[in-house]
mmCIF file of C-alpha atoms in Angstrom:
data_model
loop_
_atom_site.group_PDB
_atom_site.id
_atom_site.type_symbol
_atom_site.label_atom_id
_atom_site.label_comp_id
_atom_site.label_asym_id
_atom_site.label_seq_id
_atom_site.Cartn_x
_atom_site.Cartn_y
_atom_site.Cartn_z
ATOM 1 C CA UNK T 1 103.105 105.909 120.465
ATOM 2 C CA UNK T 2 104.398 108.692 118.212
ATOM 3 C CA UNK T 3 101.053 109.973 117.015
ATOM 4 C CA UNK T 4 100.809 113.230 115.108
ATOM 5 C CA UNK T 5 97.379 114.713 114.625
ATOM 6 C CA UNK T 6 96.367 117.383 112.143
ATOM 7 C CA UNK T 7 93.209 119.417 112.251
ATOM 8 C CA UNK T 8 91.133 119.899 110.249
ATOM 9 C CA UNK T 9 91.351 116.930 107.889
ATOM 10 C CA UNK T 10 89.789 118.999 105.168
ATOM 11 C CA UNK T 11 88.652 122.575 104.769
ATOM 12 C CA UNK T 12 86.963 124.630 102.085
ATOM 13 C CA UNK T 13 87.366 128.387 102.229
ATOM 14 C CA UNK T 14 86.591 131.391 100.101
ATOM 15 C CA UNK T 15 89.285 133.158 98.177
ATOM 16 C CA UNK T 16 90.809 135.971 100.227
ATOM 17 C CA UNK T 17 90.170 134.432 103.625
ATOM 18 C CA UNK T 18 92.715 132.867 105.976
ATOM 19 C CA UNK T 19 92.840 129.265 107.133
ATOM 20 C CA UNK T 20 94.668 127.824 110.125
ATOM 21 C CA UNK T 21 95.879 124.240 110.233
ATOM 22 C CA UNK T 22 97.022 122.661 113.484
ATOM 23 C CA UNK T 23 99.642 119.970 113.955
ATOM 24 C CA UNK T 24 99.872 118.270 117.333
ATOM 25 C CA UNK T 25 102.196 115.610 118.655
ATOM 26 C CA UNK T 26 99.885 113.695 120.964
ATOM 27 C CA UNK T 27 102.257 111.532 122.973
ATOM 28 C CA UNK T 28 105.672 113.075 122.622
ATOM 29 C CA UNK T 29 107.390 116.420 122.624
ATOM 30 C CA UNK T 30 108.525 117.820 119.330
ATOM 31 C CA UNK T 31 111.057 120.609 119.269
ATOM 32 C CA UNK T 32 110.950 120.565 115.512
ATOM 33 C CA UNK T 33 108.003 120.190 113.195
ATOM 34 C CA UNK T 34 107.884 120.343 109.432
ATOM 35 C CA UNK T 35 105.258 121.503 106.991
ATOM 36 C CA UNK T 36 104.890 119.975 103.539
ATOM 37 C CA UNK T 37 102.652 120.570 100.572
ATOM 38 C CA UNK T 38 101.692 117.844 98.151
ATOM 39 C CA UNK T 39 100.034 118.406 94.808
ATOM 40 C CA UNK T 40 98.196 115.547 93.072
ATOM 41 C CA UNK T 41 100.505 112.776 91.893
ATOM 42 C CA UNK T 42 103.532 114.702 93.180
ATOM 43 C CA UNK T 43 105.916 114.030 96.022
ATOM 44 C CA UNK T 44 105.888 115.954 99.261
ATOM 45 C CA UNK T 45 107.617 119.314 99.099
ATOM 46 C CA UNK T 46 109.043 120.806 102.259
ATOM 47 C CA UNK T 47 107.698 124.285 102.866
ATOM 48 C CA UNK T 48 109.233 125.189 106.188
ATOM 49 C CA UNK T 49 110.857 123.930 109.353
ATOM 50 C CA UNK T 50 109.188 125.029 112.551
ATOM 51 C CA UNK T 51 111.247 125.244 115.741
ATOM 52 C CA UNK T 52 109.603 125.682 119.122
ATOM 53 C CA UNK T 53 110.097 129.155 120.464
ATOM 54 C CA UNK T 54 111.815 130.584 117.411
ATOM 55 C CA UNK T 55 111.054 131.712 113.886
ATOM 56 C CA UNK T 56 110.376 129.146 111.227
ATOM 57 C CA UNK T 57 112.855 128.493 108.450
ATOM 58 C CA UNK T 58 111.243 128.661 105.035
ATOM 59 C CA UNK T 59 112.354 126.855 101.910
ATOM 60 C CA UNK T 60 113.267 128.852 98.870
ATOM 61 C CA UNK T 61 110.225 130.086 97.006
ATOM 62 C CA UNK T 62 107.829 129.797 99.953
ATOM 63 C CA UNK T 63 106.361 133.144 101.011
ATOM 64 C CA UNK T 64 106.718 133.496 104.758
ATOM 65 C CA UNK T 65 104.140 136.277 104.905
ATOM 66 C CA UNK T 66 101.598 134.096 103.199
ATOM 67 C CA UNK T 67 102.263 130.897 105.116
ATOM 68 C CA UNK T 68 102.513 131.921 108.744
ATOM 69 C CA UNK T 69 103.947 129.317 111.079
ATOM 70 C CA UNK T 70 103.736 129.393 114.846
ATOM 71 C CA UNK T 71 105.315 126.796 117.125
ATOM 72 C CA UNK T 72 104.383 128.083 120.547
ATOM 73 C CA UNK T 73 104.686 124.814 122.458
ATOM 74 C CA UNK T 74 106.496 121.496 122.246
ATOM 75 C CA UNK T 75 103.346 119.769 121.051
ATOM 76 C CA UNK T 76 101.711 122.254 118.701
ATOM 77 C CA UNK T 77 102.602 123.986 115.476
ATOM 78 C CA UNK T 78 100.153 125.918 113.330
ATOM 79 C CA UNK T 79 100.221 126.867 109.677
ATOM 80 C CA UNK T 80 98.046 129.782 108.616
ATOM 81 C CA UNK T 81 97.427 130.297 104.926
ATOM 82 C CA UNK T 82 96.660 133.991 104.619
ATOM 83 C CA UNK T 83 94.605 135.569 101.858
ATOM 84 C CA UNK T 84 94.109 132.175 100.291
ATOM 85 C CA UNK T 85 93.812 131.826 96.529
ATOM 86 C CA UNK T 86 92.632 128.870 94.455
ATOM 87 C CA UNK T 87 96.243 128.015 93.589
ATOM 88 C CA UNK T 88 96.856 127.422 97.309
ATOM 89 C CA UNK T 89 94.512 124.444 97.115
ATOM 90 C CA UNK T 90 96.624 121.458 98.019
ATOM 91 C CA UNK T 91 97.254 118.709 100.542
ATOM 92 C CA UNK T 92 99.216 120.046 103.510
ATOM 93 C CA UNK T 93 101.070 117.587 105.733
ATOM 94 C CA UNK T 94 103.036 118.153 108.895
ATOM 95 C CA UNK T 95 105.595 115.939 110.539
ATOM 96 C CA UNK T 96 107.092 116.076 113.988
ATOM 97 C CA UNK T 97 110.402 114.856 115.299
ATOM 98 C CA UNK T 98 110.792 113.641 118.837
ATOM 99 C CA UNK T 99 112.952 115.918 120.923
ATOM 100 C CA UNK T 100 116.408 114.400 121.271
ATOM 101 C CA UNK T 101 115.513 111.214 119.391
ATOM 102 C CA UNK T 102 117.434 111.489 116.143
ATOM 103 C CA UNK T 103 115.950 112.261 112.768
ATOM 104 C CA UNK T 104 112.934 109.932 112.735
ATOM 105 C CA UNK T 105 109.831 111.988 112.106
ATOM 106 C CA UNK T 106 106.184 111.070 112.186
ATOM 107 C CA UNK T 107 103.604 112.443 109.797
ATOM 108 C CA UNK T 108 100.160 113.782 110.454
ATOM 109 C CA UNK T 109 97.219 112.572 108.418
ATOM 110 C CA UNK T 110 97.228 115.687 106.251
ATOM 111 C CA UNK T 111 94.785 118.511 105.560
ATOM 112 C CA UNK T 112 93.057 118.926 102.229
ATOM 113 C CA UNK T 113 92.611 122.634 101.537
ATOM 114 C CA UNK T 114 90.265 123.761 98.784
ATOM 115 C CA UNK T 115 89.996 127.455 98.034
ATOM 116 C CA UNK T 116 86.946 128.466 96.023
ATOM 117 C CA UNK L 1 122.103 116.916 92.486
ATOM 118 C CA UNK L 2 120.388 114.853 95.170
ATOM 119 C CA UNK L 3 117.611 112.819 93.591
ATOM 120 C CA UNK L 4 115.436 109.840 94.376
ATOM 121 C CA UNK L 5 113.920 107.905 91.495
ATOM 122 C CA UNK L 6 111.267 105.261 91.976
ATOM 123 C CA UNK L 7 109.981 102.636 89.616
ATOM 124 C CA UNK L 8 107.558 101.628 88.429
ATOM 125 C CA UNK L 9 105.393 104.728 88.581
ATOM 126 C CA UNK L 10 102.332 102.540 89.043
ATOM 127 C CA UNK L 11 101.659 98.853 89.422
ATOM 128 C CA UNK L 12 98.580 96.648 89.406
ATOM 129 C CA UNK L 13 98.725 93.169 90.913
ATOM 130 C CA UNK L 14 96.263 90.514 91.985
ATOM 131 C CA UNK L 15 95.548 89.900 95.624
ATOM 132 C CA UNK L 16 97.887 87.319 97.094
ATOM 133 C CA UNK L 17 100.726 88.004 94.674
ATOM 134 C CA UNK L 18 104.123 89.383 95.573
ATOM 135 C CA UNK L 19 105.662 92.532 94.157
ATOM 136 C CA UNK L 20 108.869 94.534 94.359
ATOM 137 C CA UNK L 21 109.229 98.285 94.158
ATOM 138 C CA UNK L 22 112.498 99.939 93.263
ATOM 139 C CA UNK L 23 114.259 103.060 94.474
ATOM 140 C CA UNK L 24 117.491 104.504 93.097
ATOM 141 C CA UNK L 25 119.117 107.509 94.649
ATOM 142 C CA UNK L 26 121.979 109.895 94.116
ATOM 143 C CA UNK L 27 122.071 111.421 97.581
ATOM 144 C CA UNK L 28 125.350 112.252 99.236
ATOM 145 C CA UNK L 29 126.410 112.136 101.967
ATOM 146 C CA UNK L 30 123.936 109.398 102.734
ATOM 147 C CA UNK L 31 122.350 109.156 106.157
ATOM 148 C CA UNK L 32 119.414 106.779 105.908
ATOM 149 C CA UNK L 33 116.673 105.513 103.632
ATOM 150 C CA UNK L 34 113.032 105.148 104.551
ATOM 151 C CA UNK L 35 110.012 103.595 102.920
ATOM 152 C CA UNK L 36 106.616 105.064 103.634
ATOM 153 C CA UNK L 37 103.115 103.943 102.754
ATOM 154 C CA UNK L 38 100.695 106.728 101.918
ATOM 155 C CA UNK L 39 97.019 105.959 101.554
ATOM 156 C CA UNK L 40 95.046 108.354 99.364
ATOM 157 C CA UNK L 41 94.259 111.537 101.257
ATOM 158 C CA UNK L 42 96.341 110.510 104.246
ATOM 159 C CA UNK L 43 99.780 111.279 105.598
ATOM 160 C CA UNK L 44 102.706 108.892 105.043
ATOM 161 C CA UNK L 45 103.241 106.079 107.521
ATOM 162 C CA UNK L 46 106.726 104.739 108.078
ATOM 163 C CA UNK L 47 107.377 101.139 107.058
ATOM 164 C CA UNK L 48 111.146 100.806 107.409
ATOM 165 C CA UNK L 49 114.226 102.905 107.989
ATOM 166 C CA UNK L 50 117.725 101.711 107.120
ATOM 167 C CA UNK L 51 121.142 103.177 107.719
ATOM 168 C CA UNK L 52 124.268 102.679 105.662
ATOM 169 C CA UNK L 53 125.247 99.436 107.392
ATOM 170 C CA UNK L 54 121.879 97.707 107.080
ATOM 171 C CA UNK L 55 121.164 95.512 104.054
ATOM 172 C CA UNK L 56 117.673 94.374 104.838
ATOM 173 C CA UNK L 57 114.869 95.140 107.209
ATOM 174 C CA UNK L 58 111.449 93.584 107.532
ATOM 175 C CA UNK L 59 108.148 94.826 108.869
ATOM 176 C CA UNK L 60 105.563 92.079 108.603
ATOM 177 C CA UNK L 61 104.929 91.390 104.921
ATOM 178 C CA UNK L 62 107.172 94.283 103.913
ATOM 179 C CA UNK L 63 110.887 93.667 103.384
ATOM 180 C CA UNK L 64 113.219 96.470 102.364
ATOM 181 C CA UNK L 65 116.725 95.987 101.033
ATOM 182 C CA UNK L 66 119.517 98.478 100.664
ATOM 183 C CA UNK L 67 122.661 98.329 98.552
ATOM 184 C CA UNK L 68 124.638 101.392 99.549
ATOM 185 C CA UNK L 69 127.314 100.655 96.945
ATOM 186 C CA UNK L 70 124.946 100.802 93.997
ATOM 187 C CA UNK L 71 122.624 103.256 95.782
ATOM 188 C CA UNK L 72 119.609 101.092 95.264
ATOM 189 C CA UNK L 73 116.800 99.975 97.511
ATOM 190 C CA UNK L 74 113.809 97.765 97.027
ATOM 191 C CA UNK L 75 110.592 97.151 98.906
ATOM 192 C CA UNK L 76 109.173 93.655 98.583
ATOM 193 C CA UNK L 77 105.565 93.020 99.504
ATOM 194 C CA UNK L 78 104.616 89.430 100.136
ATOM 195 C CA UNK L 79 101.143 87.938 99.763
ATOM 196 C CA UNK L 80 99.562 91.269 98.881
ATOM 197 C CA UNK L 81 96.249 92.297 100.356
ATOM 198 C CA UNK L 82 93.652 94.758 99.118
ATOM 199 C CA UNK L 83 94.658 97.106 101.929
ATOM 200 C CA UNK L 84 98.148 97.332 100.449
ATOM 201 C CA UNK L 85 96.731 99.569 97.719
ATOM 202 C CA UNK L 86 98.508 102.874 98.313
ATOM 203 C CA UNK L 87 101.456 104.970 97.202
ATOM 204 C CA UNK L 88 104.835 103.813 98.452
ATOM 205 C CA UNK L 89 107.365 106.559 98.887
ATOM 206 C CA UNK L 90 111.107 106.177 99.144
ATOM 207 C CA UNK L 91 112.761 108.942 101.161
ATOM 208 C CA UNK L 92 116.508 109.380 101.466
ATOM 209 C CA UNK L 93 118.064 111.509 104.140
ATOM 210 C CA UNK L 94 121.277 113.342 103.475
ATOM 211 C CA UNK L 95 123.546 113.845 106.428
ATOM 212 C CA UNK L 96 123.667 117.480 107.372
ATOM 213 C CA UNK L 97 126.643 119.255 108.819
ATOM 214 C CA UNK L 98 124.597 121.020 111.436
ATOM 215 C CA UNK L 99 122.073 119.982 114.021
ATOM 216 C CA UNK L 100 118.526 121.064 114.658
ATOM 217 C CA UNK L 101 117.267 119.869 111.310
ATOM 218 C CA UNK L 102 115.429 116.868 110.006
ATOM 219 C CA UNK L 103 118.417 116.408 107.801
ATOM 220 C CA UNK L 104 117.812 116.981 104.158
ATOM 221 C CA UNK L 105 114.986 114.612 103.210
ATOM 222 C CA UNK L 106 114.697 113.895 99.506
ATOM 223 C CA UNK L 107 111.381 112.356 98.506
ATOM 224 C CA UNK L 108 110.749 110.083 95.579
ATOM 225 C CA UNK L 109 107.520 110.561 93.641
ATOM 226 C CA UNK L 110 106.211 107.252 94.835
ATOM 227 C CA UNK L 111 104.893 104.083 93.259
ATOM 228 C CA UNK L 112 101.141 103.783 93.171
ATOM 229 C CA UNK L 113 100.221 100.178 93.912
ATOM 230 C CA UNK L 114 96.757 98.829 93.196
ATOM 231 C CA UNK L 115 95.862 95.385 94.485
ATOM 232 C CA UNK L 116 92.864 93.868 92.717
ATOM 233 C CA UNK L 117 90.717 90.981 93.982
#
């Protein structure tokens, strides 16, 4: 149990286009999901906290208009990188916390984004 | 400042050998400490989670220890296998004063373990 699936696993897009990444909790409901970015040889950095049915909370320095987050259901959150630039190339990881089950969170397998 | 420091940064061992990874933290107020295994190009997978009152926790060949007084944790891997090659990340959760959050997770930079045949 407690499987979190991200799609796609990797994506290459042209500079200026938008890319959507999906995060699904397959066998549990997740009121809260989290989006991270990880650069090579660096630790995960929290970008935003996504709450079902409400606006996401962004960490300092993360542009909310560039990284659009939608959490329309208890099992799905999406991250859209708008007007992507090469510096947005990174490994994006989501995690989901079971509704009402403490702070344990489960990570997706990550999405490698390359902007050319 | 809440920080998590891991050592060594990287480690190479021979298959079948044991190894110990270290994690020191300065997170307060402390909630829990987790060890994750992250394969290259994959998301982290939880190995252990320990609260303040727990000193040790095992998960197969992985044994984590926690000394809340000295704010140190270790992850011991027994009889290493080639599949143990990965980054091991120590994550400390700070207790938040409000609900609806994952708590404040502070990530270490990880120890990259390479197990050679």
